[in-house]
Short mmCIF file of C-alpha atoms and ligand atoms in Angstrom, two decimals:
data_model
loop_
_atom_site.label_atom_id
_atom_site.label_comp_id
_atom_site.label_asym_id
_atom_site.label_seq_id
_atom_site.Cartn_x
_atom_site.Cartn_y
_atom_site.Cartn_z
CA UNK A 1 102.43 127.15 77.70
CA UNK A 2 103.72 130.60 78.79
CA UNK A 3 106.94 131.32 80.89
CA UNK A 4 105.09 131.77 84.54
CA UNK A 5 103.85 128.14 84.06
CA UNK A 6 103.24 125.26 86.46
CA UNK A 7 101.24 122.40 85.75
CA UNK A 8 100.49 118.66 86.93
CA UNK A 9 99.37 115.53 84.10
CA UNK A 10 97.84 112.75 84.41
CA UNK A 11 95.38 110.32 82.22
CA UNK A 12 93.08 111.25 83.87
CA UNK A 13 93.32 114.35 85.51
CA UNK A 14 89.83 116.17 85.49
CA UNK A 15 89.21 115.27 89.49
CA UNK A 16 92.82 116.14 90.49
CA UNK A 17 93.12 118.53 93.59
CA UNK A 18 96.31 120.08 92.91
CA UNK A 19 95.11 123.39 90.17
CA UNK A 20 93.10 124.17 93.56
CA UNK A 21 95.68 123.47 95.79
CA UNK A 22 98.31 125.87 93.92
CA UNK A 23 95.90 128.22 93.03
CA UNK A 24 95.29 129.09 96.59
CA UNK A 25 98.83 128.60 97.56
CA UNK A 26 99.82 131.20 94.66
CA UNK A 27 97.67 133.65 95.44
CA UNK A 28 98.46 133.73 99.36
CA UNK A 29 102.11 133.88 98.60
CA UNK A 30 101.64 136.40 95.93
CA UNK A 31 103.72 134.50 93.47
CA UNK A 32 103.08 135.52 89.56
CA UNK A 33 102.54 131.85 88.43
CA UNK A 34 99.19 129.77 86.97
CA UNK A 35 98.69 125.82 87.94
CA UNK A 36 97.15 124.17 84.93
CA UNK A 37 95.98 120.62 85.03
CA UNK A 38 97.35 118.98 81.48
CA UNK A 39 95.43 115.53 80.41
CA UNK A 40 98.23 113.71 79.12
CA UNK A 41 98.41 110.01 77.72
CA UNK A 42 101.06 107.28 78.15
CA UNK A 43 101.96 108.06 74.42
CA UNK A 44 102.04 111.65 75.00
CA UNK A 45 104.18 112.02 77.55
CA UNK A 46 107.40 112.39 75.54
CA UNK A 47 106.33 115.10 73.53
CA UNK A 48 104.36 117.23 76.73
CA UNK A 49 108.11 117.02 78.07
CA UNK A 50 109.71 118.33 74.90
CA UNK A 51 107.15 120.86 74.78
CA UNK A 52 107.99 121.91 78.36
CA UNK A 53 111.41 122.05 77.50
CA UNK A 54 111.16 124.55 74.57
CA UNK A 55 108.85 126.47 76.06
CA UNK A 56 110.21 126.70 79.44
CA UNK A 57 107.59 125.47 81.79
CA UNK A 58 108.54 126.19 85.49
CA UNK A 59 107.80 122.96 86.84
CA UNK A 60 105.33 120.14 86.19
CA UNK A 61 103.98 117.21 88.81
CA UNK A 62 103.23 114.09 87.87
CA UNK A 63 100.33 111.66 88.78
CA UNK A 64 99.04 108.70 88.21
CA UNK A 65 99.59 106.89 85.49
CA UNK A 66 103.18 108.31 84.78
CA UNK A 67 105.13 108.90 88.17
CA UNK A 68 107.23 105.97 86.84
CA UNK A 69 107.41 106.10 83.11
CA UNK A 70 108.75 109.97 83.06
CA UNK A 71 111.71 108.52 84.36
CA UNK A 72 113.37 107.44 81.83
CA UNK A 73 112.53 110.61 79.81
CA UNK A 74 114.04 113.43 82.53
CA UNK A 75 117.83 114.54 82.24
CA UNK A 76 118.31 113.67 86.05
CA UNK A 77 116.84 112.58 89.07
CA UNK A 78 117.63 113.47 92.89
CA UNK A 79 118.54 111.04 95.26
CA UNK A 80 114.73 110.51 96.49
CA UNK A 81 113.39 109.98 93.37
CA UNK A 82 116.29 107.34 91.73
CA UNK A 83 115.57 105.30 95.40
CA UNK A 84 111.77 105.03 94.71
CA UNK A 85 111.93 104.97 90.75
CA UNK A 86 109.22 107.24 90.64
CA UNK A 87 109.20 111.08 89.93
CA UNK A 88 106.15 113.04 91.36
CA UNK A 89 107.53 116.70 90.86
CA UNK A 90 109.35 117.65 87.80
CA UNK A 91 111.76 120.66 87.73
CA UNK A 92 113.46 122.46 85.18
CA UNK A 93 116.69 123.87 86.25
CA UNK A 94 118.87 125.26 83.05
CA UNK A 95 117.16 124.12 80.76
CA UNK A 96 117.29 119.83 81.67
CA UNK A 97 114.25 118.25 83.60
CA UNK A 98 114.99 117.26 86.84
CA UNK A 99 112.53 114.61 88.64
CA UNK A 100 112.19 115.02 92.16
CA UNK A 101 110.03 112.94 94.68
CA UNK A 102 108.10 114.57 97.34
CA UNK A 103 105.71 112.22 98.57
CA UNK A 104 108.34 110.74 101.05
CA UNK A 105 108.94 114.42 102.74
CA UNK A 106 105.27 114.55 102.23
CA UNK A 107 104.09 111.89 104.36
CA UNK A 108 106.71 112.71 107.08
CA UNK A 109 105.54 115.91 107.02
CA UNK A 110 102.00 115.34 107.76
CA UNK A 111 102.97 113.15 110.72
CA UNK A 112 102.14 114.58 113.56
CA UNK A 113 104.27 115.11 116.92
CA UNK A 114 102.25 112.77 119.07
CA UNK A 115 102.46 109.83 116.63
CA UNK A 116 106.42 110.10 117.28
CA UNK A 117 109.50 109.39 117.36
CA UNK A 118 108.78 105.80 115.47
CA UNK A 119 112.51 104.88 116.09
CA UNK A 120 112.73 101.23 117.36
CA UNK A 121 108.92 100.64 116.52
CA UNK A 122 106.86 98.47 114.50
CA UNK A 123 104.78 99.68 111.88
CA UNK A 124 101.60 97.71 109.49
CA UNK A 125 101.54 99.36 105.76
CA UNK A 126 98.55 97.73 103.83
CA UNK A 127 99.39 98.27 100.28
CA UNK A 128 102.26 98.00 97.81
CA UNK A 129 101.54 100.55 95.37
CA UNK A 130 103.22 103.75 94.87
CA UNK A 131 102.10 105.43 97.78
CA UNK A 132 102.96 102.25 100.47
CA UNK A 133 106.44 102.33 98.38
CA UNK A 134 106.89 106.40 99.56
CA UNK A 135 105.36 105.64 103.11
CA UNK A 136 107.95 102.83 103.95
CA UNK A 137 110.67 104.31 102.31
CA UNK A 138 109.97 107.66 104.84
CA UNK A 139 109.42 104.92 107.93
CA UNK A 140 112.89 103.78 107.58
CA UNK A 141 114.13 107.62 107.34
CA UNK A 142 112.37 108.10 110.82
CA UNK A 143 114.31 105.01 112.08
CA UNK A 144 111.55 102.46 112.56
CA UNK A 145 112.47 99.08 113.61
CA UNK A 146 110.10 96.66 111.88
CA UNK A 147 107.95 96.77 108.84
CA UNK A 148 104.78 94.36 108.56
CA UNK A 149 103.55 94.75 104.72
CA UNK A 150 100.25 93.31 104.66
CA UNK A 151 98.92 93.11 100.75
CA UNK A 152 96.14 91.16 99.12
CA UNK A 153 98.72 90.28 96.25
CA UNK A 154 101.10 88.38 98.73
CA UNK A 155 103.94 88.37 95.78
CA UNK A 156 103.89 92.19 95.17
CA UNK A 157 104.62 92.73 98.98
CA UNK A 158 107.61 90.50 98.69
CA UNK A 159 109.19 92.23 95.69
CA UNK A 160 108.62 95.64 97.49
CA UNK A 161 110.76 94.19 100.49
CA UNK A 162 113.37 92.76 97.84
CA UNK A 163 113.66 96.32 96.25
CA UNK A 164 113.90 97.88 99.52
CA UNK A 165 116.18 95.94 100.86
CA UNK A 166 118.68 96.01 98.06
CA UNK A 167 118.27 99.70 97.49
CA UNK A 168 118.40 100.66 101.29
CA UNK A 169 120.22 97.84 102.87
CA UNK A 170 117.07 97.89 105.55
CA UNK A 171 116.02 94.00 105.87
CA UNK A 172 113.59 94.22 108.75
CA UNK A 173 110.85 94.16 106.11
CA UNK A 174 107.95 91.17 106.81
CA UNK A 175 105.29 90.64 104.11
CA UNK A 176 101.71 88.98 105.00
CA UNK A 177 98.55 88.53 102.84
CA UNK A 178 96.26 91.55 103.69
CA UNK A 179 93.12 89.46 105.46
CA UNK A 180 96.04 86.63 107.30
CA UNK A 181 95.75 87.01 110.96
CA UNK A 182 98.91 87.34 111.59
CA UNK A 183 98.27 90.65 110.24
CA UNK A 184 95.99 91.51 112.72
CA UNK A 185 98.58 89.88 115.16
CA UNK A 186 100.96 92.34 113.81
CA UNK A 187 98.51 95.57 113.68
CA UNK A 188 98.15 94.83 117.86
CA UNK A 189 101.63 95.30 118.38
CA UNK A 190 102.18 98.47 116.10
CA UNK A 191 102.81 101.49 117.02
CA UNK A 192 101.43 103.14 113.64
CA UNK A 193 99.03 101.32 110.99
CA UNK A 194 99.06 103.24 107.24
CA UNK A 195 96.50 102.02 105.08
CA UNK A 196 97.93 102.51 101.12
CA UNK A 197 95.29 100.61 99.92
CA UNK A 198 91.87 101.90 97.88
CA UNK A 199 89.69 100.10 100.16
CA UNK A 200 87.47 102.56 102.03
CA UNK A 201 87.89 105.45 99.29
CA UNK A 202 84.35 107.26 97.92
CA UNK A 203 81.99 105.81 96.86
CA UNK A 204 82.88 102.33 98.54
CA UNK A 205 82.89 103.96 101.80
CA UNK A 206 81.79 101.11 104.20
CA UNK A 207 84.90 98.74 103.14
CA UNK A 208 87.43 98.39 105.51
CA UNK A 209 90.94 96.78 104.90
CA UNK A 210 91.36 95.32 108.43
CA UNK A 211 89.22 92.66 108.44
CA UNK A 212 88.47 92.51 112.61
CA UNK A 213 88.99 96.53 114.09
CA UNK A 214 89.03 95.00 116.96
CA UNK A 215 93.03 94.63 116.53
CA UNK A 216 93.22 98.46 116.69
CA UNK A 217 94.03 99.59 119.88
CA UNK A 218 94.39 102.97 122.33
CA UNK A 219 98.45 103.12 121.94
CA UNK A 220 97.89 102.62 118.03
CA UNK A 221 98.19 105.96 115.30
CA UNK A 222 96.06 105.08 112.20
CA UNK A 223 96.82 107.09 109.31
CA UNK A 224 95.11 106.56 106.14
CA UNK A 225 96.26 107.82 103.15
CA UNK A 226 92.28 108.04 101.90
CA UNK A 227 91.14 111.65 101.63
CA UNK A 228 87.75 111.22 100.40
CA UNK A 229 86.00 110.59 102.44
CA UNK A 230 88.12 112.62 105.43
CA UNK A 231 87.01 110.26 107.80
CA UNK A 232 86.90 106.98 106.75
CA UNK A 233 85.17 103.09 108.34
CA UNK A 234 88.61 102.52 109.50
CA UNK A 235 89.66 105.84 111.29
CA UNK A 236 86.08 105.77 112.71
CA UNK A 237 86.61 102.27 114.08
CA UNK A 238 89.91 103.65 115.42
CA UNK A 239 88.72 106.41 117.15
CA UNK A 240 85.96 104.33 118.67
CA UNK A 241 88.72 102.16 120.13
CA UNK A 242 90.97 105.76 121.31
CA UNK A 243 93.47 105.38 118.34
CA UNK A 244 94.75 108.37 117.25
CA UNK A 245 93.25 108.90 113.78
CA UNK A 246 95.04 110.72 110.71
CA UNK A 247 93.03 111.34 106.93
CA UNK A 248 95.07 111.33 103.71
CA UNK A 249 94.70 115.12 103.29
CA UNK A 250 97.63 116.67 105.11
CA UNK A 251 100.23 114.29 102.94
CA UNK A 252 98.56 116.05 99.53
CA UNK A 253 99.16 119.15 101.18
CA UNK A 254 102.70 118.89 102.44
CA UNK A 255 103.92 116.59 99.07
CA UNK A 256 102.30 119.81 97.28
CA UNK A 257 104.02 122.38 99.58
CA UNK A 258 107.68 120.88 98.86
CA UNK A 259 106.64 120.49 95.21
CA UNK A 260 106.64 124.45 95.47
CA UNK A 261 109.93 124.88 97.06
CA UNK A 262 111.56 122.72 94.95
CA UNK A 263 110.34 125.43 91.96
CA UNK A 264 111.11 128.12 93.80
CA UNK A 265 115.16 127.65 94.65
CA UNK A 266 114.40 128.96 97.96
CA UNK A 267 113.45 128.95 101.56
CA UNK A 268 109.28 129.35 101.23
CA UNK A 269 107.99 129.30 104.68
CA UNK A 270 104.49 128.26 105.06
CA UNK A 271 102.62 129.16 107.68
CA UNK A 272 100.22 127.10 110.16
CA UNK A 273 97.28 129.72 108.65
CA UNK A 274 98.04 128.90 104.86
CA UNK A 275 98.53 125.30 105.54
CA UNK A 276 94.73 125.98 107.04
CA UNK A 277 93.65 127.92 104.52
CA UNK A 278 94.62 124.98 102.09
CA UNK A 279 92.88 122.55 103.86
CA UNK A 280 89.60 124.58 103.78
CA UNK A 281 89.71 124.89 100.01
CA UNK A 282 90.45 121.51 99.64
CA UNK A 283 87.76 120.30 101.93
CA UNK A 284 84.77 122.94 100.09
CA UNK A 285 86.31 121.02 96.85
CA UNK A 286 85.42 117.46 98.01
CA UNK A 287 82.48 118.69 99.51
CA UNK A 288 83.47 118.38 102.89
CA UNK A 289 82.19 121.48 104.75
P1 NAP B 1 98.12 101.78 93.59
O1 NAP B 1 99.51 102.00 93.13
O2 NAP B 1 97.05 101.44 92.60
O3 NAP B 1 98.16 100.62 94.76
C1 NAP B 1 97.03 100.06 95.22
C2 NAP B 1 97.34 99.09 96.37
O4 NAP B 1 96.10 98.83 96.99
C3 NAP B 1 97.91 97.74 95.93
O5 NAP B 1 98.74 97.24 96.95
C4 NAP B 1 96.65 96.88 95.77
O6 NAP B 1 96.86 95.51 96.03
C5 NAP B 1 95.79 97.44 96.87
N1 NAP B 1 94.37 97.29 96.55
C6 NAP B 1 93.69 97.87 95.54
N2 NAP B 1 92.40 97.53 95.58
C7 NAP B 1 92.26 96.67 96.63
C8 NAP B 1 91.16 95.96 97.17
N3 NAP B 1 89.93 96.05 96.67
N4 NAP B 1 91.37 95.19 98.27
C9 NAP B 1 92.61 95.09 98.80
N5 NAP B 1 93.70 95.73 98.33
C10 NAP B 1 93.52 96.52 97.25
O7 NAP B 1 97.59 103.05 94.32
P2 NAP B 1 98.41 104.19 95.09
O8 NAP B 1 98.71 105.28 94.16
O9 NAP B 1 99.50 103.57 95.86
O10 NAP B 1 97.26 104.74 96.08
C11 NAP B 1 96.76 103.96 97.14
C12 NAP B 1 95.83 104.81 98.00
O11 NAP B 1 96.54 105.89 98.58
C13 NAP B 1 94.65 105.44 97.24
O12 NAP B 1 93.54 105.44 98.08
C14 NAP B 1 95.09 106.85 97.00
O13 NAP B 1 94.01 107.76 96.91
C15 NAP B 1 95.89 107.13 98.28
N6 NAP B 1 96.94 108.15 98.08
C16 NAP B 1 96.92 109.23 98.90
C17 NAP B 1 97.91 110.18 98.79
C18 NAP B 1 97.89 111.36 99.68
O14 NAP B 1 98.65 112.32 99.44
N7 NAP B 1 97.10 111.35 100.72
C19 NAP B 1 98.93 110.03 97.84
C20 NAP B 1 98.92 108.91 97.00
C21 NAP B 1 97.89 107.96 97.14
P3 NAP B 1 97.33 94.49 94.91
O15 NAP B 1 98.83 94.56 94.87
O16 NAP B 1 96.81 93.17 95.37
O17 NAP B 1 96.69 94.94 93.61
#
């Protein structure tokens, strides 16, 4: 590992986006760094970090499986980060590790203007896992009213709301089994629905996790976090009842973006043609175009 270094790990980490991502994003913004992906195991992690350390790697993210096990093995965290428990974007600043979390700013980010202002609304997140954790944690940022968790593990939801609540103070947190139809209830009188679940991803395209679409409606934005495929069964069935649709893609992007400026100590401005250009190369990756 040389001085001009960033990376991302993971176990595994052969299909990860992000060396494209960066690469692109480097070159554009004429910054002297490399991305390298780095295929690191649970039991490896320690040592990757020490070896980072020494050899003074610019900055590192972190993916699944490890977003919350590097915790305990970074020198700080910032505020973001110690809320969620979970560190996607490593810095090192003077020579301690730093973890930072950008997913939140990520998915707020990729939001876009006619989907808001969510204050005083309800929102449906399907999912518990890391990425539902960083969606609601965001929603309640933006000043949303009422959160509907709808998971297939009923008790996961309800220790998501517990953590929330005691780490946030924000109780309006309501947890529901994924297929119960007082989810669907819920999903008809929602202003946004996020799916954080799996269910729809490639190859298992025709799954859907709302078990009637006909709950989604014309006033509704459906964002799924999926990015493969862009446009998945349930942002088709949105869009064939006039939901606004949203793909997973532009959250990579912007969690990616802030990963960057974070590095960087300073005020990168990134313009609507790079974000573009960074959608592009991700799409030719996947195969999308
Ligand atoms: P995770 O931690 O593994 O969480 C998975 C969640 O999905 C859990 O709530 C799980 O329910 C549920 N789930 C899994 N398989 C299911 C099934 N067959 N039926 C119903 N529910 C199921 O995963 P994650 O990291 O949060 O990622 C979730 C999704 O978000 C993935 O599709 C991932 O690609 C996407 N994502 C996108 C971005 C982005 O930037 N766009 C970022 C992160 C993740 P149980 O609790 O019952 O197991």
């Amino acid at each position: 590992m040389g001085e001009k270094l960033f990376g991302v790990i993971g176990d595994p980490i052969e299909h990860s986006l992000s060396p494209a991502l960066f690469e692109y994003v480097l070159r554009e913004l004429e910054l002297p760094y490399r991305y390298r992906a780095f295929h690191v195991r649970a039991n490896e992690l320690r040592d990757f970090l020490q070896k980072a350390r020494a050899e003074g790697i610019a900055g590192v993210n972190v993916t699944i499986p490890h977003k919350e096990r590097v915790v305990p093995l970074l020198d700080a965290l910032d505020s973001q980060a110690q809320k969620l428990g979970a560190v996607n974007t490593v810095a090192s600043e003077g020579g301690r590790l730093i973890g930072y979390n950008t997913d939140v700013l990520g998915f707020t980010r990729s939001l876009p203007a006619r989907g808001l202002p969510l204050a005083g609304e309800r929102a449906v997140v399907l999912g518990t896992g890391g990425a539902a954790k960083a969606v609601v944690y965001a929603l309640i940022d933006l000043g949303i009213h009422e959160i509907v968790l709808g998971n297939r593990t009923l008790p996961r939801a309800e220790q998501l709301a517990m953590q929330v609540a005691t780490r946030t103070g924000y109780k309006n947190m309501h947890c529901l089994m994924l297929h119960d139809l007082h989810t669907l209830e819920a999903i008809r009188q929602a202003k946004l629905l996020v799916n954080a679940t799996p269910v729809g991803m490639h190859p298992q395209v025709g799954d859907c996790p709302v078990s009637d679409p006909s709950c989604l409606h014309e006033d509704l934005l459906v964002y799924d976090l999926i990015y493969n495929p862009q446009k998945t069964r349930l942002l088709k069935e949105a869009e064939k009842r006039g939901a606004q649709a949203i793909a997973g893609l532009d959250m990579l992007i912007y969690q990616a973006l802030e990963s960057l400026r974070i590095w960087m100590k300073g005020e990168l401005k990134f313009s609507e043609a790079l974000i573009r250009g960074v959608r592009h190369t991700l799409e030719a990756r996947l195969g999308l175009r």
